[in-house]
Coordinates of C-alpha atoms in Angstrom, one line a residue:
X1 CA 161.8 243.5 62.4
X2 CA 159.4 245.8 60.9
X3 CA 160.2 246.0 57.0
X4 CA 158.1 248.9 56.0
X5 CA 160.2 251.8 56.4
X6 CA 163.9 250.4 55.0
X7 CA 166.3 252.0 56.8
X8 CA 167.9 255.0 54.7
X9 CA 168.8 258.7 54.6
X10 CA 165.6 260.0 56.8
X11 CA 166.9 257.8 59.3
X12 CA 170.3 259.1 59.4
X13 CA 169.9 262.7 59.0
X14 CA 166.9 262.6 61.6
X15 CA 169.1 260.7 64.0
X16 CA 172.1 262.9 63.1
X17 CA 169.3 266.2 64.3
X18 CA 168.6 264.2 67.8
X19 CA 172.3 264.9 69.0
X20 CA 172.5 268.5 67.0
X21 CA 169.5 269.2 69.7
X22 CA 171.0 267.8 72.8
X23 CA 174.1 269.8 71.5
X24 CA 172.5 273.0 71.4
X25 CA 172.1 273.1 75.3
X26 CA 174.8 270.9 76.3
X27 CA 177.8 272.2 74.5
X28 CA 176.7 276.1 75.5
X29 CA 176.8 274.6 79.2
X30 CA 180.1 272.5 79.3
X31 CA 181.7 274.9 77.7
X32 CA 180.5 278.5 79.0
X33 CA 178.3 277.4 82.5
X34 CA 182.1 277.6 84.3
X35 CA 182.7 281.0 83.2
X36 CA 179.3 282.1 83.8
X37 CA 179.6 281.4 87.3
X38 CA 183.2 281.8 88.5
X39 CA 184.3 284.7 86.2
X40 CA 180.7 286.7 85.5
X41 CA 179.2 285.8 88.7
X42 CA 182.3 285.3 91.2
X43 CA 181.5 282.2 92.6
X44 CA 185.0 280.6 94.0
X45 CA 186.4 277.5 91.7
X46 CA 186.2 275.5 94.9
X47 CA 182.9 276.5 95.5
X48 CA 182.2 275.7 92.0
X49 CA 183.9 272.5 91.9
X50 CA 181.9 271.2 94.7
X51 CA 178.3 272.0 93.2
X52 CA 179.7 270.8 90.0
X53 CA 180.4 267.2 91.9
X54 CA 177.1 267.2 93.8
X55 CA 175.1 268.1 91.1
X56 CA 176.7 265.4 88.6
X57 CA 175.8 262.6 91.6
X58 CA 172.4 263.6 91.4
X59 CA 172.7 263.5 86.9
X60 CA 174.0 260.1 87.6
X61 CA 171.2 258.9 89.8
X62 CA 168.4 260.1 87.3
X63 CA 170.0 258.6 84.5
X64 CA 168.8 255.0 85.5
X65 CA 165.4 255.4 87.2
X66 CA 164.7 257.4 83.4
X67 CA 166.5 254.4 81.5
X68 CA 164.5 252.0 84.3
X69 CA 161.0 254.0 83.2
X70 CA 161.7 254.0 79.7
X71 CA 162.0 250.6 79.4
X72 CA 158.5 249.7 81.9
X73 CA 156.5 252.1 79.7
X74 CA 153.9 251.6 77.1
X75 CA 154.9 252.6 73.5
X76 CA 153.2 255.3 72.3
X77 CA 152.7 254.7 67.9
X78 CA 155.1 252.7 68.1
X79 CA 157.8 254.3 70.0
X80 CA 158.7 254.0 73.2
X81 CA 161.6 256.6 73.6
X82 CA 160.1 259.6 71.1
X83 CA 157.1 260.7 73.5
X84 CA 159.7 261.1 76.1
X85 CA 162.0 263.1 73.9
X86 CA 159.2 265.4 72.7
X87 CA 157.6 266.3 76.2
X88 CA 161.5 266.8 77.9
X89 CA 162.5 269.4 75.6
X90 CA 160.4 272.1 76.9
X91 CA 161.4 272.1 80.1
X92 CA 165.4 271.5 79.0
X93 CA 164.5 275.0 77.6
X94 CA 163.1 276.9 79.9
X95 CA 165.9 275.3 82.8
X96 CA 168.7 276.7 79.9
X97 CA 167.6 279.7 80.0
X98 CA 166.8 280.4 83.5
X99 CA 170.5 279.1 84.1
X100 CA 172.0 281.9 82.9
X101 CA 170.2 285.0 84.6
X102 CA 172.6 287.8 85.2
X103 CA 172.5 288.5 89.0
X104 CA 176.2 290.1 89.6
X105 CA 174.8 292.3 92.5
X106 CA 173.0 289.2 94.0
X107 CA 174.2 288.3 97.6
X108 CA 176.6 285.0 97.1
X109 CA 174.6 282.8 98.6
X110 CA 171.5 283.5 95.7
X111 CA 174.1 282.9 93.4
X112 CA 175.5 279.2 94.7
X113 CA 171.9 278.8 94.9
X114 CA 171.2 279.5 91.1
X115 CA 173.9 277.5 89.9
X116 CA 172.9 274.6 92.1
X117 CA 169.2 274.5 91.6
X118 CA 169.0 275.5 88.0
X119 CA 171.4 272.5 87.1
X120 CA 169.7 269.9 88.9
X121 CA 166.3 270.8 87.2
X122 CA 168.3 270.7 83.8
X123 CA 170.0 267.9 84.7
X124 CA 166.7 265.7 85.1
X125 CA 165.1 267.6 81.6
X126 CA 168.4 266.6 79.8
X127 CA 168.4 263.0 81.2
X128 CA 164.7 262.9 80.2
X129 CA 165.6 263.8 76.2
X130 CA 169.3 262.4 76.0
X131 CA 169.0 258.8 77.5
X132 CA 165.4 258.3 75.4
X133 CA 167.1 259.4 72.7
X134 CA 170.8 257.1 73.1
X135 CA 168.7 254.2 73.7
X136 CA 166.9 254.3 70.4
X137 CA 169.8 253.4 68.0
X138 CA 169.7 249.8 69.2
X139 CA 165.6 250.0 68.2
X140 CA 166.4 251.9 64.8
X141 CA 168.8 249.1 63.2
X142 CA 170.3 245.9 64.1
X143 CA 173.0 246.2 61.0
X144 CA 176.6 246.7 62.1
X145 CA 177.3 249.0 59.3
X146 CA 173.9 250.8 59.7
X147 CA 175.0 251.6 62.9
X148 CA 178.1 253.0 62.3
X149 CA 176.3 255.1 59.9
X150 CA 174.0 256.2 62.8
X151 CA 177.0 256.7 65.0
X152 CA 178.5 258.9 62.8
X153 CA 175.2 260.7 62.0
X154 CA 175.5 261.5 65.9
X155 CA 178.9 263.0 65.5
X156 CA 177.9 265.2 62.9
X157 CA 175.0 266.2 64.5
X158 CA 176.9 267.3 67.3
X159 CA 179.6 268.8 65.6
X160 CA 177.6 271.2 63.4
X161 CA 175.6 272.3 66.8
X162 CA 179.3 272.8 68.9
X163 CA 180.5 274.9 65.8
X164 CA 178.4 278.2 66.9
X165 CA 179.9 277.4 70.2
X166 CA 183.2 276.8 69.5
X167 CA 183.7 279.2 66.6
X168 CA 181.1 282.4 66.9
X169 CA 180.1 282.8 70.6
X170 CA 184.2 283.5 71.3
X171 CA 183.8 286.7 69.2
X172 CA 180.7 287.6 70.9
X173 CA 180.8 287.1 74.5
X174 CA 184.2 288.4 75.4
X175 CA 184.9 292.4 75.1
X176 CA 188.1 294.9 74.5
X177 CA 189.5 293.4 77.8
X178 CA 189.0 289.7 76.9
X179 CA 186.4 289.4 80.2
X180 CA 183.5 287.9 79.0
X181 CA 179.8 289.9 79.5
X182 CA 177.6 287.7 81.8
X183 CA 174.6 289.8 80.4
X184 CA 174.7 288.6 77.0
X185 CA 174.8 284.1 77.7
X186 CA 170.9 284.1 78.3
X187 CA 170.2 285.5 75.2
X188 CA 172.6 282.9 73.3
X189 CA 171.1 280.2 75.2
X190 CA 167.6 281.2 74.4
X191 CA 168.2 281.2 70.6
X192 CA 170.3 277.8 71.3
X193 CA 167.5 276.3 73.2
X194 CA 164.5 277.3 70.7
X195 CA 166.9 275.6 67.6
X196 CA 166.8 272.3 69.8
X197 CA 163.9 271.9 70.7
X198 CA 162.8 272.0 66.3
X199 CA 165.9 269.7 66.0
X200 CA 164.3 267.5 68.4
X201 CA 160.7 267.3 66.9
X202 CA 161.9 266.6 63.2
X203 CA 164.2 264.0 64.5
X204 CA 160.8 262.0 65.9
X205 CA 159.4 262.7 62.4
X206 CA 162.1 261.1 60.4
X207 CA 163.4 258.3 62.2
X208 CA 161.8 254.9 62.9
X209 CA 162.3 252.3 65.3
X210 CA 162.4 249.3 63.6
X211 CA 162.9 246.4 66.7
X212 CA 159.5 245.9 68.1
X213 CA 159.2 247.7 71.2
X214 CA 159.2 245.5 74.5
X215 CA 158.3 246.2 77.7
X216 CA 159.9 245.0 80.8
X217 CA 157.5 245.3 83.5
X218 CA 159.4 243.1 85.7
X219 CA 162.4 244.8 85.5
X220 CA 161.0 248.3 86.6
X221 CA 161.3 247.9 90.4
X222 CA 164.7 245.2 89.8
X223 CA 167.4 248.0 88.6
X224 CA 169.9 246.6 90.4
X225 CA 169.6 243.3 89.3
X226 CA 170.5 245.1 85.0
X227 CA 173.1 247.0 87.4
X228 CA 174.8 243.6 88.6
X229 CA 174.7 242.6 84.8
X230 CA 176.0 245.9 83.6
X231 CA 178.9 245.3 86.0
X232 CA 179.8 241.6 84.2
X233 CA 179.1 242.8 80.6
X234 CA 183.1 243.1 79.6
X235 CA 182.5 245.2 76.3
X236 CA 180.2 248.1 78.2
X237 CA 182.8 248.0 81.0
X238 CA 185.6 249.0 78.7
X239 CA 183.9 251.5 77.0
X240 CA 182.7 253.1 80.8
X241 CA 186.2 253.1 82.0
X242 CA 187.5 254.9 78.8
X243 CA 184.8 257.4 78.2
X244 CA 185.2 258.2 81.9
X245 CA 189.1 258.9 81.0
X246 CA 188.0 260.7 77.8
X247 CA 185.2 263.0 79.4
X248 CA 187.2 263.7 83.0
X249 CA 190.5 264.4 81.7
X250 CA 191.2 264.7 77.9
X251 CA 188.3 267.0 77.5
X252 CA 188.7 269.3 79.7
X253 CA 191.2 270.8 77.4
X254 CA 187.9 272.6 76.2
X255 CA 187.2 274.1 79.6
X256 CA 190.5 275.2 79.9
X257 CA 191.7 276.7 77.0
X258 CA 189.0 279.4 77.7
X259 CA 191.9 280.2 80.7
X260 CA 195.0 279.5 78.7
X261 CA 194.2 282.2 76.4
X262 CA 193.2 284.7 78.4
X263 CA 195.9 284.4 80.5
X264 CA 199.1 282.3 78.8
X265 CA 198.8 283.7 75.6
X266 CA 197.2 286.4 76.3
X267 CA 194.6 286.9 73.1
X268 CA 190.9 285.2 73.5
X269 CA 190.1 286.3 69.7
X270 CA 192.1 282.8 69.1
X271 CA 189.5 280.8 71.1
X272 CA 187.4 280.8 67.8
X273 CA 190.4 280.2 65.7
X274 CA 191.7 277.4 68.2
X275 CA 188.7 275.9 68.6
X276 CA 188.0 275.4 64.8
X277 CA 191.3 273.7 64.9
X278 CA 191.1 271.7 67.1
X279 CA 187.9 270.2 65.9
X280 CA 189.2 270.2 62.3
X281 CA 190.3 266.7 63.0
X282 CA 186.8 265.5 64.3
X283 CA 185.3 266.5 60.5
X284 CA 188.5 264.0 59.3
X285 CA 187.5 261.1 61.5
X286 CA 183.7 261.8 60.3
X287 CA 185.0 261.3 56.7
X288 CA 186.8 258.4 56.9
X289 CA 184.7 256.3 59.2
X290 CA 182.8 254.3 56.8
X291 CA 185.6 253.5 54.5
X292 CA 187.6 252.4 57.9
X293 CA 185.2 250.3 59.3
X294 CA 184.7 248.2 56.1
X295 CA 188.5 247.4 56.0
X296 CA 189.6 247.9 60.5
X297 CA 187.8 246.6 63.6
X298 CA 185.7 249.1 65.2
X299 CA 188.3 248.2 68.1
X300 CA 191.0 248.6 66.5
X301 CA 190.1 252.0 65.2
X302 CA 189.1 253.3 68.7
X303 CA 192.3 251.9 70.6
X304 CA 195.8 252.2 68.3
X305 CA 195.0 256.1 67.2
X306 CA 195.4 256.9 70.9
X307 CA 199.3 256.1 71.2
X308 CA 199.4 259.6 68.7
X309 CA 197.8 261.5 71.5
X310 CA 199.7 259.9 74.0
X311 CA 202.5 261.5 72.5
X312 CA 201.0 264.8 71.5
X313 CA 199.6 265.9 74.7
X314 CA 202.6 264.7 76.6
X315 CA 204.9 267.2 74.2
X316 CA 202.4 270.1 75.3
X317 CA 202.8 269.3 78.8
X318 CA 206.4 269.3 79.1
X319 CA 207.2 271.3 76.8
X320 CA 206.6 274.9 77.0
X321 CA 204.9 276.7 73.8
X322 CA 204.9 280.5 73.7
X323 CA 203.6 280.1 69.8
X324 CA 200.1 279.5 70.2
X325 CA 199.6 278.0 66.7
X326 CA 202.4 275.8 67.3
X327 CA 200.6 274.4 70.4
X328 CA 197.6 274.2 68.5
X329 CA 199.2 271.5 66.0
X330 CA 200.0 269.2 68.7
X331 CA 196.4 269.5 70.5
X332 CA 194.9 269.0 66.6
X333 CA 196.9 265.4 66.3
X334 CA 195.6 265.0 69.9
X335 CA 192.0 265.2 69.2
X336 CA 192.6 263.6 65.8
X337 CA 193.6 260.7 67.9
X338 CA 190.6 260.1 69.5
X339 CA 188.4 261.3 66.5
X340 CA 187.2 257.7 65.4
X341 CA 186.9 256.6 69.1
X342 CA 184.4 259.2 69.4
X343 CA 182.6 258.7 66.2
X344 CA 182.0 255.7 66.8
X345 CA 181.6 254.5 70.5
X346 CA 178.0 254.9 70.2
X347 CA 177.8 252.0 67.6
X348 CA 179.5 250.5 70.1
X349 CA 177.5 250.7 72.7
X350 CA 175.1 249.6 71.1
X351 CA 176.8 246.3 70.2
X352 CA 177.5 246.1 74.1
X353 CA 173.3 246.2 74.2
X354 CA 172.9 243.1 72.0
X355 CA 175.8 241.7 73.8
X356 CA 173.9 241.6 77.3
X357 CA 170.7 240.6 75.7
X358 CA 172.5 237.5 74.2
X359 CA 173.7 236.8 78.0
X360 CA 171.2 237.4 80.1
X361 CA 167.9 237.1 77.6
X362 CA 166.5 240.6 78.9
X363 CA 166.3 243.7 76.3
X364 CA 166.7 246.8 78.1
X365 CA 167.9 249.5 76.0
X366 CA 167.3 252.1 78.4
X367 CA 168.5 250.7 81.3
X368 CA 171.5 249.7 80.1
X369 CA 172.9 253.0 78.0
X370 CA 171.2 255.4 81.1
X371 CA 173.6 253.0 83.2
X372 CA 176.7 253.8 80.8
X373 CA 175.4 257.6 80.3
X374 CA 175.3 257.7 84.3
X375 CA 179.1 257.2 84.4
X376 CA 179.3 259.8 81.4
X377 CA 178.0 262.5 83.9
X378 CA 179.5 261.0 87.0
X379 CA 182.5 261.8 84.6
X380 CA 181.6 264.8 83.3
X381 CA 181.2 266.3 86.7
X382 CA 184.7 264.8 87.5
X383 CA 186.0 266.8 84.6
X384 CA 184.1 269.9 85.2
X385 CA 185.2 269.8 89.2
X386 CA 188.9 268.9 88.0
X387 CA 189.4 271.7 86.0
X388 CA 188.2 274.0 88.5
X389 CA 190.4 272.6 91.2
X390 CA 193.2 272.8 88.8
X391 CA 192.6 276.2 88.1
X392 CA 192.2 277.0 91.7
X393 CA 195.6 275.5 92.3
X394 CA 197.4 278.2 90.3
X395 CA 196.2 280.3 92.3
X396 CA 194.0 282.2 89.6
X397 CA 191.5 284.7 91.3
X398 CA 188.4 285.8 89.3
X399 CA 188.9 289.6 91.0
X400 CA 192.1 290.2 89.9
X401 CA 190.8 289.9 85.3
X402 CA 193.5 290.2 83.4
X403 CA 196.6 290.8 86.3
X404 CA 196.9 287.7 87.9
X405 CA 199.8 286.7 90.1
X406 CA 203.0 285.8 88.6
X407 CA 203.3 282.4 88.0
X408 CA 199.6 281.5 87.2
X409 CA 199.4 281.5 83.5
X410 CA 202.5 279.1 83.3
X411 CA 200.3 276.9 86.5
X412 CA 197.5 277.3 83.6
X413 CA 199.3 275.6 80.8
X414 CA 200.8 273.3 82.6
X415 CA 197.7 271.1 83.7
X416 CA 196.0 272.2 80.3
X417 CA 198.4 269.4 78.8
X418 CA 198.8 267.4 82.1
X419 CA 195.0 266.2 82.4
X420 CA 194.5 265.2 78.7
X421 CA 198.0 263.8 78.8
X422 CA 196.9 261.4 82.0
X423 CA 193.0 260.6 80.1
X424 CA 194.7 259.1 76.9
X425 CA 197.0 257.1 78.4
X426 CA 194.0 255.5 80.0
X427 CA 192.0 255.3 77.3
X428 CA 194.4 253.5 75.3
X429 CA 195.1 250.7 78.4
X430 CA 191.7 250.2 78.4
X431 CA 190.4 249.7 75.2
X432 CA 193.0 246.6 74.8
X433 CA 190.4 245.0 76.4
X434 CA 187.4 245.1 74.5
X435 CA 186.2 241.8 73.4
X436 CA 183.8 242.3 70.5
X437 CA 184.8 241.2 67.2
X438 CA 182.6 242.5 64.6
X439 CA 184.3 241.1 61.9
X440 CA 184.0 237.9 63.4
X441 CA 180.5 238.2 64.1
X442 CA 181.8 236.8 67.4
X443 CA 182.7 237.8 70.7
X444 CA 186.1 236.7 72.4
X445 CA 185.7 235.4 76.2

């Protein structure tokens, strides 16, 4: 342990700036790169769904080989994770931007080949800055309250980086007819991406990776041999399974309500407003996580808050709003519900770290979190692929703007509530079984 820089505030705000700059490129994309292409650029949801799936396979498979690399390379000044964030930037930059040209007139085919080919070059820039950069909070600390702090230095990071997203970009991208203007996202994502890529390089400054680099040279070519370990590691299990059930189903209430209200409620000047809303509860959970954890198992913090969405997002599935605030209460108590799971399941994971080095005598930060982050974008592309199937199914056409068939927007609202409904339940099954008990410094077999 390396007792020169104690750990403090630099640490935590510089940390906190390393997800604020993943942020600025990933929540543009998950929540705008759908509309892009099926309602700017016309590409059908199937279509859409499909490259969504294939492209997330591929996210998936870079994921470990960079984890895998990470861990076999030399640190650089003591660091083996910041030269890879601070080379991968650049090029998560440029790919962002070229994302998003404007080519409405373009035959289809140039445009299924824009979407796909952009987002498997950003796919591989983003792996290259976000698993480097996950890894290093096992290196940082090996206190269990320091990393909660870090943890919840993450969340706000990426909350204050989503809030342009969820609260400005709704008043700027859509016009009179609430059909958003495909000419306007490069710009946004330009400005997005330049913010990052400074959040990124004063992150590097201010943090410092106290747990002496290692280097696994004997693991580089032997992947699956930390896969078949990942596999028996109960505690990083748990968490896959339920971040796959949070990412796939209960957020894609953020992809969605783009659609339910343009259509259902007929009024996208509440996007902002609902979106503000429903991340109020997020800014609660960031609040009270540090008095929480002092007194409540980080388990039992991420598993009993989810019988309150369990309950929520069933009442907005089955029952039918025509208030949109009204609906807007019950999807607030639903992301208030998982709140604290998502503050702090990167603490956790990072406990799940120590727990396989104490099992199998190997440290391999990076090949173990790009393992879990692979099923975060295996699930990701689930989500994305779901949501445009389920949109699909209503039988919403991107030619038809603002008169759709009769029928649809009730289709919309329906499986707006339905997914998330289906991705808590799971969530809260699964997280009975975690077996890490902090407060007893011990873990349960």
């Amino acid at each position: 342990m390396n007792n020169e820089k104690p750990f403090g505030w630099k640490d935590k705000i510089g940390y906190g700036l390393g997800d604020f700059g993943c942020n600025m490129s990933f929540a543009f994309i998950n929540s705008y790169m759908m509309l892009f292409f099926v309602t700017c650029l016309g590409i059908d949801p199937k279509h859409y769904a499909i490259i969504i799936m294939l492209a997330k396979i591929w996210d998936g498979i870079n994921d470990p080989i960079i984890g895998a690399l990470c861990d076999a390379s030399k640190p650089k000044g003591n660091s083996k994770f910041k030269p890879w964030i601070q080379w991968g930037c650049i090029p998560l930059l440029i790919s962002s931007i070229v994302m998003f040209i404007y080519i409405p007139d373009a035959p289809y085919a140039a445009k299924i080949a824009l979407c796909l080919i952009t987002y498997l070059i950003w796919s591989v820039a983003y792996t290259s800055v976000n698993v480097p950069y996950g890894s290093m909070q096992s290196v940082i600390t090996r206190d269990d309250l320091q990393r909660t702090e870090l943890s919840n230095a993450r969340s706000i990071g990426a909350l204050i980086a989503q809030l342009p997203v969820m609260v400005i970009l709704p008043l700027i991208i859509y016009d009179e007819n609430n059909q958003p203007k495909g000419s306007i996202f490069i710009y946004i994502v330009a400005v997005m991406g330049i913010i990052g890529v400074t959040a990124f390089l004063l992150m590097c400054r201010m943090t410092t990776e106290r747990i002496k680099p290692t280097v696994n040279k004997a693991q580089k070519f032997n992947y699956f041999k930390t896969l078949g370990s990942f596999f028996t590691n109960r505690p990083i299990m748990v968490l896959t399974i339920s971040t796959i059930s949070y990412i796939a189903l209960i957020m894609t209430v953020t992809s969605s309500m783009q659609y339910i209200f343009m259509y259902y409620f007929k009024n996208s000047n509440l996007i902002s407003v609902a979106t503000v809303i429903a991340g109020a509860p997020m800014v609660v959970a960031i609040i009270l996580v540090k008095p929480l954890v002092k007194r409540f198992s980080k388990k039992a913090l991420c598993t009993y808050p989810f019988l309150a969405g369990i309950i929520t997002t069933g009442i907005i599935t089955f029952v039918k709003f025509t208030n949109p605030y009204v609906w807007l209460v019950f999807v607030a108590v639903a992301v208030l519900s998982a709140g604290l799971y998502m503050v702090l399941i990167w603490a956790m994971v990072a406990d799940s770290i120590d727990y396989q080095e104490k099992k199998t005598g190997r440290r391999e930060e990076g090949s173990i979190y790009a393992t879990y982050s692979l099923f975060r974008k295996l699930a990701q592309g689930i989500g994305s692929s779901a949501v445009s199937l389920a949109i699909g199914w209503t039988g919403y056409e991107a030619a038809l703007g603002a008169n759709q068939a009769a029928g649809v927007a009730d289709k919309i609202y329906f499986v707006t509530g339905l997914l998330p409904f289906l991705g808590t339940i799971i969530c809260f099954v699964s997280m009975l079984f975690y077996n890490i008990d902090e407060k007893k410094s011990s873990t349960e077999e």
